[in-house]
Amino acid sequence: MKYSSKTLLILLLLCTIASGQYQEADWDYRDQWMDVDRIFRMAGITPGDHVADIGCHEGYLSMHLARTVGKSGQVYSVDVRQDRLETLEENARSRDLTNIRTILGDYDNPHLPKAILDVVLIVDTYHEMKSYMTVLEHVKKALKPEGRILILEKLKAHARNKSREEQVRSHTLSSKYVKRELKEAGFEIVTEIGDLGKWEEENDKTMWLVVASKM
């Protein structure tokens, strides 16, 4: 199939927009609008912890996590694409970070080690999970007793009062659905923030997070 030059330009722009803030070149900008330290404090992450980053892409959060948990801690970085994990490993080597282990996950199973994790983070990824209840069950098995899960998403203004299915089609999700699913999976909501700032500083995309504990 042949495309016009205009169509090819549009496709290129869409790919660039879609990859923004996930690639290393955009990480400095992401530090400006995402308060990572606050997010980690909300999750209760401390030096020596074993943590997981599900949907890690090229490792933005994983790099921050590796520095926070220190050499006595461990980061498990999970993605469903091997090319992203290979880039993450390169990014870690260039920063002399040796406490990151990459895991090639499946869409319904992050393949985490059992019962050793203090915290699991799922950031801007949960809305993509079709088998989300299955994933939550795997996360629960991977956590220590009273281990915690943190889910962060962006809620787009136009989808605020839409059904879950409609929101997912718009690549967004409301916390009300996630809290219900966490409770159904056997987690207890510990804390939540409804407005954590604007995703990529766009006024129609409000970040929220929920922290829940394994019961």
CSV table of C-alpha atoms in Angstrom, one decimal:
chain,number,residue,atom,x,y,z
A,1,MET,CA,0.0,0.0,0.0
A,2,LYS,CA,1.4,3.4,-1.0
A,3,TYR,CA,0.9,6.5,1.1
A,4,SER,CA,1.1,10.2,0.0
A,5,SER,CA,3.8,12.3,1.5
A,6,LYS,CA,1.2,14.1,3.6
A,7,THR,CA,-0.1,10.8,5.0
A,8,LEU,CA,3.4,9.7,5.8
A,9,LEU,CA,4.1,13.0,7.6
A,10,ILE,CA,1.0,12.5,9.7
A,11,LEU,CA,1.9,9.0,10.6
A,12,LEU,CA,5.4,10.1,11.6
A,13,LEU,CA,4.0,12.8,13.8
A,14,LEU,CA,1.6,10.4,15.5
A,15,CYS,CA,4.4,8.0,16.2
A,16,THR,CA,6.5,10.8,17.7
A,17,ILE,CA,3.6,11.9,19.9
A,18,ALA,CA,2.9,8.4,21.0
A,19,SER,CA,6.5,7.8,22.0
A,20,GLY,CA,6.9,11.1,23.8
A,21,GLN,CA,8.1,11.0,27.5
A,22,TYR,CA,8.8,7.3,27.2
A,23,GLN,CA,12.1,7.7,25.3
A,24,GLU,CA,15.3,8.7,27.1
A,25,ALA,CA,15.5,12.0,25.1
A,26,ASP,CA,12.2,13.1,26.8
A,27,TRP,CA,13.1,12.1,30.4
A,28,ASP,CA,14.4,15.5,31.5
A,29,TYR,CA,11.1,17.1,30.4
A,30,ARG,CA,9.2,14.4,32.2
A,31,ASP,CA,11.0,15.3,35.4
A,32,GLN,CA,9.5,18.7,35.2
A,33,TRP,CA,5.9,17.6,35.2
A,34,MET,CA,6.0,14.3,37.1
A,35,ASP,CA,6.9,14.5,40.8
A,36,VAL,CA,8.6,11.2,41.0
A,37,ASP,CA,9.9,11.7,44.6
A,38,ARG,CA,6.3,12.3,45.8
A,39,ILE,CA,5.0,9.3,44.0
A,40,PHE,CA,7.7,7.1,45.6
A,41,ARG,CA,6.9,8.5,49.0
A,42,MET,CA,3.2,7.8,48.5
A,43,ALA,CA,4.2,4.2,47.6
A,44,GLY,CA,6.4,4.0,50.7
A,45,ILE,CA,9.6,3.0,48.8
A,46,THR,CA,12.7,3.0,50.9
A,47,PRO,CA,16.4,1.9,50.4
A,48,GLY,CA,16.7,-1.9,50.3
A,49,ASP,CA,13.2,-2.5,48.9
A,50,HIS,CA,12.4,-4.9,46.1
A,51,VAL,CA,10.1,-3.2,43.6
A,52,ALA,CA,8.6,-3.8,40.2
A,53,ASP,CA,8.0,-1.4,37.3
A,54,ILE,CA,5.3,-3.0,35.1
A,55,GLY,CA,5.1,-1.3,31.7
A,56,CYS,CA,8.6,0.0,32.1
A,57,HIS,CA,9.2,1.0,28.4
A,58,GLU,CA,12.8,2.3,28.2
A,59,GLY,CA,13.2,2.7,31.9
A,60,TYR,CA,12.3,6.2,33.1
A,61,LEU,CA,10.8,5.1,36.4
A,62,SER,CA,13.2,2.1,36.7
A,63,MET,CA,16.2,4.4,36.7
A,64,HIS,CA,14.7,6.5,39.5
A,65,LEU,CA,13.7,3.4,41.4
A,66,ALA,CA,17.2,1.9,41.1
A,67,ARG,CA,18.7,5.0,42.7
A,68,THR,CA,16.0,5.1,45.4
A,69,VAL,CA,16.3,1.5,46.6
A,70,GLY,CA,20.0,1.6,46.3
A,71,LYS,CA,22.5,-1.3,45.8
A,72,SER,CA,20.9,-3.3,48.6
A,73,GLY,CA,17.5,-3.1,46.7
A,74,GLN,CA,16.3,-4.7,43.5
A,75,VAL,CA,14.2,-3.4,40.6
A,76,TYR,CA,12.2,-5.7,38.3
A,77,SER,CA,11.5,-4.0,35.1
A,78,VAL,CA,8.7,-5.6,33.1
A,79,ASP,CA,7.6,-4.9,29.5
A,80,VAL,CA,6.0,-7.0,26.7
A,81,ARG,CA,8.5,-5.8,24.1
A,82,GLN,CA,12.1,-7.1,24.1
A,83,ASP,CA,13.4,-4.1,22.2
A,84,ARG,CA,12.3,-1.8,25.0
A,85,LEU,CA,14.0,-4.0,27.6
A,86,GLU,CA,17.2,-4.1,25.6
A,87,THR,CA,17.2,-0.3,25.4
A,88,LEU,CA,16.5,-0.1,29.2
A,89,GLU,CA,19.5,-2.4,29.9
A,90,GLU,CA,21.7,0.0,27.8
A,91,ASN,CA,20.3,3.0,29.7
A,92,ALA,CA,21.1,1.2,33.0
A,93,ARG,CA,24.6,0.3,32.0
A,94,SER,CA,25.3,3.9,30.9
A,95,ARG,CA,24.3,5.1,34.4
A,96,ASP,CA,26.2,2.3,36.2
A,97,LEU,CA,23.0,0.9,37.7
A,98,THR,CA,23.4,-2.8,38.4
A,99,ASN,CA,20.3,-3.5,40.5
A,100,ILE,CA,17.8,-3.7,37.6
A,101,ARG,CA,16.6,-7.0,36.3
A,102,THR,CA,14.5,-7.0,33.1
A,103,ILE,CA,11.6,-9.4,32.6
A,104,LEU,CA,9.8,-10.0,29.3
A,105,GLY,CA,6.1,-10.2,30.4
A,106,ASP,CA,3.0,-11.4,28.7
A,107,TYR,CA,-0.1,-9.3,28.4
A,108,ASP,CA,-1.8,-11.3,31.1
A,109,ASN,CA,1.2,-12.1,33.3
A,110,PRO,CA,4.2,-10.0,34.3
A,111,HIS,CA,6.1,-13.1,35.4
A,112,LEU,CA,7.2,-11.5,38.7
A,113,PRO,CA,9.0,-13.5,41.4
A,114,LYS,CA,6.7,-14.8,44.1
A,115,ALA,CA,6.2,-13.2,47.5
A,116,ILE,CA,9.4,-11.0,47.6
A,117,LEU,CA,8.2,-7.6,46.4
A,118,ASP,CA,7.6,-4.6,48.7
A,119,VAL,CA,6.0,-2.4,46.0
A,120,VAL,CA,4.7,-2.8,42.4
A,121,LEU,CA,4.1,0.2,40.3
A,122,ILE,CA,1.9,0.3,37.2
A,123,VAL,CA,2.1,3.8,35.7
A,124,ASP,CA,0.1,4.8,32.6
A,125,THR,CA,-0.2,1.1,31.7
A,126,TYR,CA,-3.1,-0.3,33.6
A,127,HIS,CA,-5.6,1.0,31.0
A,128,GLU,CA,-4.0,-1.1,28.3
A,129,MET,CA,-4.5,-4.3,30.2
A,130,LYS,CA,-7.4,-6.4,28.9
A,131,SER,CA,-6.8,-9.1,31.5
A,132,TYR,CA,-6.4,-6.7,34.4
A,133,MET,CA,-8.0,-8.9,37.0
A,134,THR,CA,-5.5,-11.7,36.1
A,135,VAL,CA,-2.6,-9.3,36.2
A,136,LEU,CA,-3.7,-8.1,39.7
A,137,GLU,CA,-3.8,-11.7,40.9
A,138,HIS,CA,-0.2,-12.2,39.7
A,139,VAL,CA,0.8,-8.9,41.4
A,140,LYS,CA,-0.8,-10.0,44.6
A,141,LYS,CA,1.2,-13.3,44.6
A,142,ALA,CA,4.4,-11.4,43.9
A,143,LEU,CA,4.0,-9.1,46.9
A,144,LYS,CA,5.1,-9.7,50.4
A,145,PRO,CA,2.4,-9.7,53.2
A,146,GLU,CA,1.2,-6.1,53.3
A,147,GLY,CA,3.1,-5.3,50.2
A,148,ARG,CA,1.7,-2.4,48.1
A,149,ILE,CA,0.6,-1.7,44.6
A,150,LEU,CA,0.6,1.8,43.1
A,151,ILE,CA,-1.4,2.6,40.0
A,152,LEU,CA,-1.1,5.9,38.3
A,153,GLU,CA,-3.1,7.0,35.3
A,154,LYS,CA,-4.2,10.1,33.4
A,155,LEU,CA,-7.9,10.9,33.1
A,156,LYS,CA,-8.8,12.9,30.0
A,157,ALA,CA,-11.4,15.5,30.5
A,158,HIS,CA,-13.6,14.4,27.6
A,159,ALA,CA,-13.8,10.9,29.0
A,160,ARG,CA,-14.5,11.8,32.6
A,161,ASN,CA,-18.0,10.4,32.9
A,162,LYS,CA,-17.8,7.7,30.3
A,163,SER,CA,-18.0,3.9,30.8
A,164,ARG,CA,-14.8,1.9,31.4
A,165,GLU,CA,-14.8,0.6,27.8
A,166,GLU,CA,-15.2,4.1,26.4
A,167,GLN,CA,-12.4,5.4,28.5
A,168,VAL,CA,-10.0,2.6,27.5
A,169,ARG,CA,-10.7,3.3,23.8
A,170,SER,CA,-9.5,6.8,24.5
A,171,HIS,CA,-6.4,5.5,26.3
A,172,THR,CA,-7.4,6.8,29.7
A,173,LEU,CA,-9.1,5.6,32.9
A,174,SER,CA,-10.9,6.8,36.0
A,175,SER,CA,-9.8,5.9,39.5
A,176,LYS,CA,-13.3,4.7,40.4
A,177,TYR,CA,-13.0,1.7,38.2
A,178,VAL,CA,-9.5,0.9,39.4
A,179,LYS,CA,-10.4,1.1,43.1
A,180,ARG,CA,-13.3,-1.2,42.5
A,181,GLU,CA,-11.1,-3.8,40.8
A,182,LEU,CA,-8.4,-3.5,43.4
A,183,LYS,CA,-10.9,-4.3,46.1
A,184,GLU,CA,-12.3,-7.2,44.1
A,185,ALA,CA,-8.8,-8.6,43.8
A,186,GLY,CA,-8.3,-8.5,47.5
A,187,PHE,CA,-6.5,-5.3,48.1
A,188,GLU,CA,-7.2,-2.5,50.6
A,189,ILE,CA,-7.0,1.1,49.4
A,190,VAL,CA,-4.4,2.9,51.5
A,191,THR,CA,-4.4,6.3,49.9
A,192,GLU,CA,-5.3,8.1,46.8
A,193,ILE,CA,-4.7,11.5,45.1
A,194,GLY,CA,-7.3,12.7,42.6
A,195,ASP,CA,-5.1,15.4,41.1
A,196,LEU,CA,-1.4,14.8,40.9
A,197,GLY,CA,-0.8,17.5,38.2
A,198,LYS,CA,-1.2,17.5,34.4
A,199,TRP,CA,0.2,14.8,32.2
A,200,GLU,CA,2.7,16.4,29.9
A,201,GLU,CA,1.4,19.7,31.2
A,202,GLU,CA,-1.8,19.3,29.2
A,203,ASN,CA,-4.8,20.8,31.0
A,204,ASP,CA,-7.2,18.1,29.8
A,205,LYS,CA,-5.1,15.2,31.2
A,206,THR,CA,-5.2,15.0,35.0
A,207,MET,CA,-2.9,12.5,36.7
A,208,TRP,CA,-4.3,10.5,39.6
A,209,LEU,CA,-2.8,7.7,41.7
A,210,VAL,CA,-4.1,5.0,44.1
A,211,VAL,CA,-2.0,3.0,46.5
A,212,ALA,CA,-3.4,-0.3,47.8
A,213,SER,CA,-2.1,-2.9,50.2
A,214,LYS,CA,-2.2,-6.7,50.0
A,215,MET,CA,-4.6,-8.0,52.7
